[in-house]
Amino acid sequence: MKRALAAIGAIAIVLVALGGCAAPRAKKPVLYLYPERVVSLGVGLSYDGVVSDSYPVAVGGVGADGRALASWSVTAGPDGVLRDGGGRAYPYLFWEGPTRADLSQGSGFVVARDDVVGFLEEKLALLGLDEREAADFITYWAPRMRVNEYTLVSFDSGAYRDAARYTFTADDGSVVEPDTFIRVFMTISAASASAVVPEQELVPAPARTGFTAVEWGGAEL
């Protein structure tokens, strides 16, 4: 009981701290897992912010460093289908919530409304998403971008990755490291046709080999 009350108190402190500023919200980060064979995995998330929603519902908590904790136990196979302990199937793990990470846009791309889909198809392929993952991304983010006549788009260069850290463990508790981990996080904000920003240089994703994990998500400023 004392531990539960302490955890609730810690979560409340984090919420108050984030509520005092306009914290950006990581929207719909989703995690796909493609091991080489069917395996049981524990997936842990340490997040510099608050995990407000998740599906399947994660076991939550707060670490000693004040970071939000979330964990899932799933069985994963090469086809990417994830199953929980009850056998229910999921295409990916989902979570979201506000963060303290600095997601300011020092460089990026100004994208016109009519160019959104083509822009995303091109950049997501470069950054390593396959067609199914890109379709999931585009059907979520394209409508949000097309609200604006022009949108400033930046892709994460490290701030989000530092804010959201994953761990993977086997049944025996040993750490499992993905052979390939592709992470795509996009930040968007309304812009004008006259907006001038340095064009962001994007690094192509590595080829997928072995156990591959893929994550995408984003934020609106």
Short mmCIF file of C-alpha atoms in Angstrom, two decimals:
data_model
loop_
_atom_site.label_atom_id
_atom_site.label_comp_id
_atom_site.label_asym_id
_atom_site.label_seq_id
_atom_site.Cartn_x
_atom_site.Cartn_y
_atom_site.Cartn_z
CA MET A 1 0.00 0.00 0.00
CA LYS A 2 2.82 2.40 0.90
CA ARG A 3 4.53 1.67 -2.41
CA ALA A 4 1.31 2.35 -4.31
CA LEU A 5 0.80 5.66 -2.50
CA ALA A 6 4.41 6.64 -3.15
CA ALA A 7 4.04 5.87 -6.85
CA ILE A 8 0.81 7.89 -7.04
CA GLY A 9 2.52 10.79 -5.29
CA ALA A 10 5.47 10.68 -7.68
CA ILE A 11 3.16 10.64 -10.70
CA ALA A 12 1.27 13.63 -9.29
CA ILE A 13 4.52 15.58 -8.87
CA VAL A 14 5.48 14.88 -12.48
CA LEU A 15 2.03 15.93 -13.71
CA VAL A 16 2.21 19.20 -11.78
CA ALA A 17 5.70 19.90 -13.15
CA LEU A 18 4.55 19.32 -16.71
CA GLY A 19 1.31 21.20 -16.21
CA GLY A 20 3.16 24.41 -15.45
CA CYS A 21 4.37 24.76 -19.03
CA ALA A 22 3.18 24.02 -22.52
CA ALA A 23 4.87 20.63 -22.70
CA PRO A 24 4.89 19.05 -26.16
CA ARG A 25 3.02 15.77 -26.34
CA ALA A 26 4.49 12.71 -28.01
CA LYS A 27 1.53 11.52 -30.09
CA LYS A 28 1.04 7.88 -30.98
CA PRO A 29 4.52 6.48 -30.73
CA VAL A 30 4.02 2.88 -31.84
CA LEU A 31 6.54 0.07 -31.65
CA TYR A 32 6.69 -2.87 -34.08
CA LEU A 33 8.77 -5.94 -33.26
CA TYR A 34 10.12 -8.44 -35.80
CA PRO A 35 12.24 -11.14 -34.14
CA GLU A 36 13.74 -13.91 -36.26
CA ARG A 37 11.65 -16.53 -34.45
CA VAL A 38 8.70 -16.58 -32.07
CA VAL A 39 9.90 -15.32 -28.69
CA SER A 40 8.49 -13.99 -25.43
CA LEU A 41 9.71 -10.48 -24.70
CA GLY A 42 9.46 -7.97 -21.91
CA VAL A 43 9.42 -4.44 -23.32
CA GLY A 44 10.28 -1.57 -21.00
CA LEU A 45 9.97 2.16 -21.60
CA SER A 46 11.66 4.89 -19.55
CA TYR A 47 10.18 8.26 -20.55
CA ASP A 48 11.08 11.81 -19.58
CA GLY A 49 7.46 12.84 -19.22
CA VAL A 50 4.14 11.16 -18.49
CA VAL A 51 2.70 8.09 -20.21
CA SER A 52 -0.96 9.09 -20.30
CA ASP A 53 -2.29 6.36 -22.61
CA SER A 54 -1.17 2.95 -23.82
CA TYR A 55 -2.55 -0.08 -25.66
CA PRO A 56 -2.27 -2.83 -24.82
CA VAL A 57 -2.41 -1.25 -21.39
CA ALA A 58 1.09 -1.05 -19.95
CA VAL A 59 2.16 -1.65 -16.36
CA GLY A 60 3.13 1.84 -15.23
CA GLY A 61 5.26 3.46 -12.57
CA VAL A 62 7.85 6.15 -11.87
CA GLY A 63 11.58 5.55 -11.61
CA ALA A 64 13.90 6.93 -8.94
CA ASP A 65 15.03 9.54 -11.49
CA GLY A 66 11.45 10.77 -11.95
CA ARG A 67 11.06 9.28 -15.40
CA ALA A 68 7.81 7.54 -16.25
CA LEU A 69 8.03 3.76 -16.58
CA ALA A 70 5.86 1.49 -18.71
CA SER A 71 6.23 -2.20 -19.47
CA TRP A 72 4.58 -4.87 -21.58
CA SER A 73 4.96 -8.66 -21.82
CA VAL A 74 4.28 -10.05 -25.29
CA THR A 75 5.01 -12.91 -27.61
CA ALA A 76 6.38 -11.70 -30.95
CA GLY A 77 7.04 -13.45 -34.25
CA PRO A 78 8.72 -12.68 -37.59
CA ASP A 79 5.38 -11.54 -39.04
CA GLY A 80 5.23 -8.70 -36.51
CA VAL A 81 2.09 -9.93 -34.75
CA LEU A 82 2.28 -9.37 -30.98
CA ARG A 83 0.22 -11.37 -28.50
CA ASP A 84 -0.43 -10.72 -24.84
CA GLY A 85 -0.75 -13.38 -22.15
CA GLY A 86 -4.38 -13.97 -23.07
CA GLY A 87 -3.58 -14.54 -26.74
CA ARG A 88 -5.01 -11.25 -28.00
CA ALA A 89 -3.20 -10.00 -31.11
CA TYR A 90 -1.84 -6.50 -31.73
CA PRO A 91 0.04 -4.97 -34.69
CA TYR A 92 2.21 -2.85 -32.39
CA LEU A 93 2.59 -1.38 -28.90
CA PHE A 94 1.10 2.10 -28.51
CA TRP A 95 1.63 4.80 -25.90
CA GLU A 96 1.70 8.61 -25.72
CA GLY A 97 2.01 11.54 -23.34
CA PRO A 98 3.61 14.94 -22.67
CA THR A 99 7.39 15.22 -22.47
CA ARG A 100 10.06 17.56 -21.14
CA ALA A 101 12.19 16.97 -24.25
CA ASP A 102 13.22 20.00 -26.30
CA LEU A 103 11.49 19.38 -29.62
CA SER A 104 12.24 22.82 -31.09
CA GLN A 105 12.67 22.94 -34.85
CA GLY A 106 16.04 24.40 -35.82
CA SER A 107 15.88 22.89 -39.30
CA GLY A 108 13.37 21.01 -41.39
CA PHE A 109 11.12 21.26 -44.42
CA VAL A 110 8.24 23.59 -45.29
CA VAL A 111 5.58 21.38 -46.88
CA ALA A 112 2.51 22.64 -48.75
CA ARG A 113 -0.86 21.01 -48.08
CA ASP A 114 -1.04 19.33 -51.50
CA ASP A 115 2.48 17.91 -51.15
CA VAL A 116 2.03 16.23 -47.76
CA VAL A 117 1.44 12.63 -48.86
CA GLY A 118 4.21 12.57 -51.46
CA PHE A 119 6.63 14.21 -49.02
CA LEU A 120 5.88 11.66 -46.32
CA GLU A 121 6.15 8.69 -48.68
CA GLU A 122 9.58 9.86 -49.81
CA LYS A 123 11.01 10.72 -46.39
CA LEU A 124 9.61 7.69 -44.57
CA ALA A 125 11.11 5.34 -47.16
CA LEU A 126 14.48 7.06 -46.68
CA LEU A 127 14.17 6.77 -42.89
CA GLY A 128 13.43 3.05 -43.06
CA LEU A 129 9.69 2.46 -42.74
CA ASP A 130 8.24 -0.27 -44.94
CA GLU A 131 5.02 0.32 -46.88
CA ARG A 132 2.70 -0.98 -44.15
CA GLU A 133 4.40 1.06 -41.43
CA ALA A 134 4.44 4.13 -43.68
CA ALA A 135 0.72 3.68 -44.40
CA ASP A 136 0.03 3.57 -40.65
CA PHE A 137 2.10 6.73 -40.18
CA ILE A 138 0.58 8.63 -43.10
CA THR A 139 -3.05 7.83 -42.28
CA TYR A 140 -2.47 9.24 -38.79
CA TRP A 141 -0.25 12.25 -39.56
CA ALA A 142 -1.23 13.43 -43.04
CA PRO A 143 -4.69 14.69 -41.95
CA ARG A 144 -3.06 16.62 -39.09
CA MET A 145 -0.56 18.21 -41.45
CA ARG A 146 -3.17 19.06 -44.06
CA VAL A 147 -5.06 21.22 -41.55
CA ASN A 148 -2.35 23.79 -42.31
CA GLU A 149 -1.76 25.43 -45.68
CA TYR A 150 1.95 24.98 -44.96
CA THR A 151 3.61 22.84 -42.30
CA LEU A 152 7.13 22.98 -40.91
CA VAL A 153 8.35 19.41 -40.52
CA SER A 154 11.42 18.26 -38.58
CA PHE A 155 12.58 14.75 -37.80
CA ASP A 156 14.19 13.88 -34.48
CA SER A 157 17.96 14.11 -34.29
CA GLY A 158 18.33 12.86 -30.73
CA ALA A 159 16.15 14.74 -28.23
CA TYR A 160 13.21 12.35 -28.46
CA ARG A 161 15.43 9.28 -28.42
CA ASP A 162 16.99 10.49 -25.19
CA ALA A 163 13.54 11.14 -23.74
CA ALA A 164 12.09 7.73 -24.67
CA ARG A 165 14.39 4.80 -23.94
CA TYR A 166 13.46 1.17 -24.52
CA THR A 167 14.75 -2.06 -23.04
CA PHE A 168 14.00 -5.60 -24.18
CA THR A 169 14.37 -8.69 -22.02
CA ALA A 170 13.99 -12.43 -22.53
CA ASP A 171 12.07 -14.80 -20.25
CA ASP A 172 15.19 -15.44 -18.19
CA GLY A 173 15.69 -11.71 -17.60
CA SER A 174 18.64 -11.38 -19.96
CA VAL A 175 18.83 -8.22 -22.05
CA VAL A 176 17.95 -8.58 -25.72
CA GLU A 177 19.32 -5.94 -28.09
CA PRO A 178 17.65 -5.46 -31.48
CA ASP A 179 20.07 -5.99 -34.34
CA THR A 180 18.32 -3.13 -36.14
CA PHE A 181 16.34 -0.37 -34.42
CA ILE A 182 14.65 2.16 -36.70
CA ARG A 183 13.12 5.19 -34.95
CA VAL A 184 11.21 7.91 -36.78
CA PHE A 185 9.83 10.83 -34.77
CA MET A 186 8.40 13.87 -36.55
CA THR A 187 7.67 17.31 -35.10
CA ILE A 188 5.27 19.61 -36.97
CA SER A 189 4.03 23.17 -36.63
CA ALA A 190 2.03 25.57 -38.77
CA ALA A 191 4.14 27.64 -41.17
CA SER A 192 3.75 30.16 -43.97
CA ALA A 193 4.80 30.04 -47.62
CA SER A 194 7.49 32.61 -46.85
CA ALA A 195 9.01 30.66 -43.94
CA VAL A 196 12.75 30.12 -44.36
CA VAL A 197 14.51 27.38 -42.37
CA PRO A 198 17.72 25.44 -43.00
CA GLU A 199 16.87 22.19 -44.78
CA GLN A 200 17.39 19.22 -42.52
CA GLU A 201 19.90 16.59 -43.61
CA LEU A 202 18.45 13.13 -43.09
CA VAL A 203 20.54 9.99 -42.70
CA PRO A 204 19.19 6.93 -44.54
CA ALA A 205 18.19 4.04 -42.30
CA PRO A 206 20.39 0.93 -42.15
CA ALA A 207 19.29 -2.26 -43.89
CA ARG A 208 17.15 -4.49 -41.69
CA THR A 209 19.01 -7.49 -40.33
CA GLY A 210 18.21 -9.92 -37.52
CA PHE A 211 15.81 -8.90 -34.76
CA THR A 212 14.35 -5.60 -35.95
CA ALA A 213 12.41 -3.05 -33.90
CA VAL A 214 10.67 -0.12 -35.60
CA GLU A 215 9.11 2.90 -33.90
CA TRP A 216 7.34 5.97 -35.24
CA GLY A 217 5.58 8.87 -33.59
CA GLY A 218 5.42 12.64 -33.58
CA ALA A 219 4.47 15.90 -31.89
CA GLU A 220 2.56 19.06 -32.82
CA LEU A 221 3.91 22.38 -31.52
#
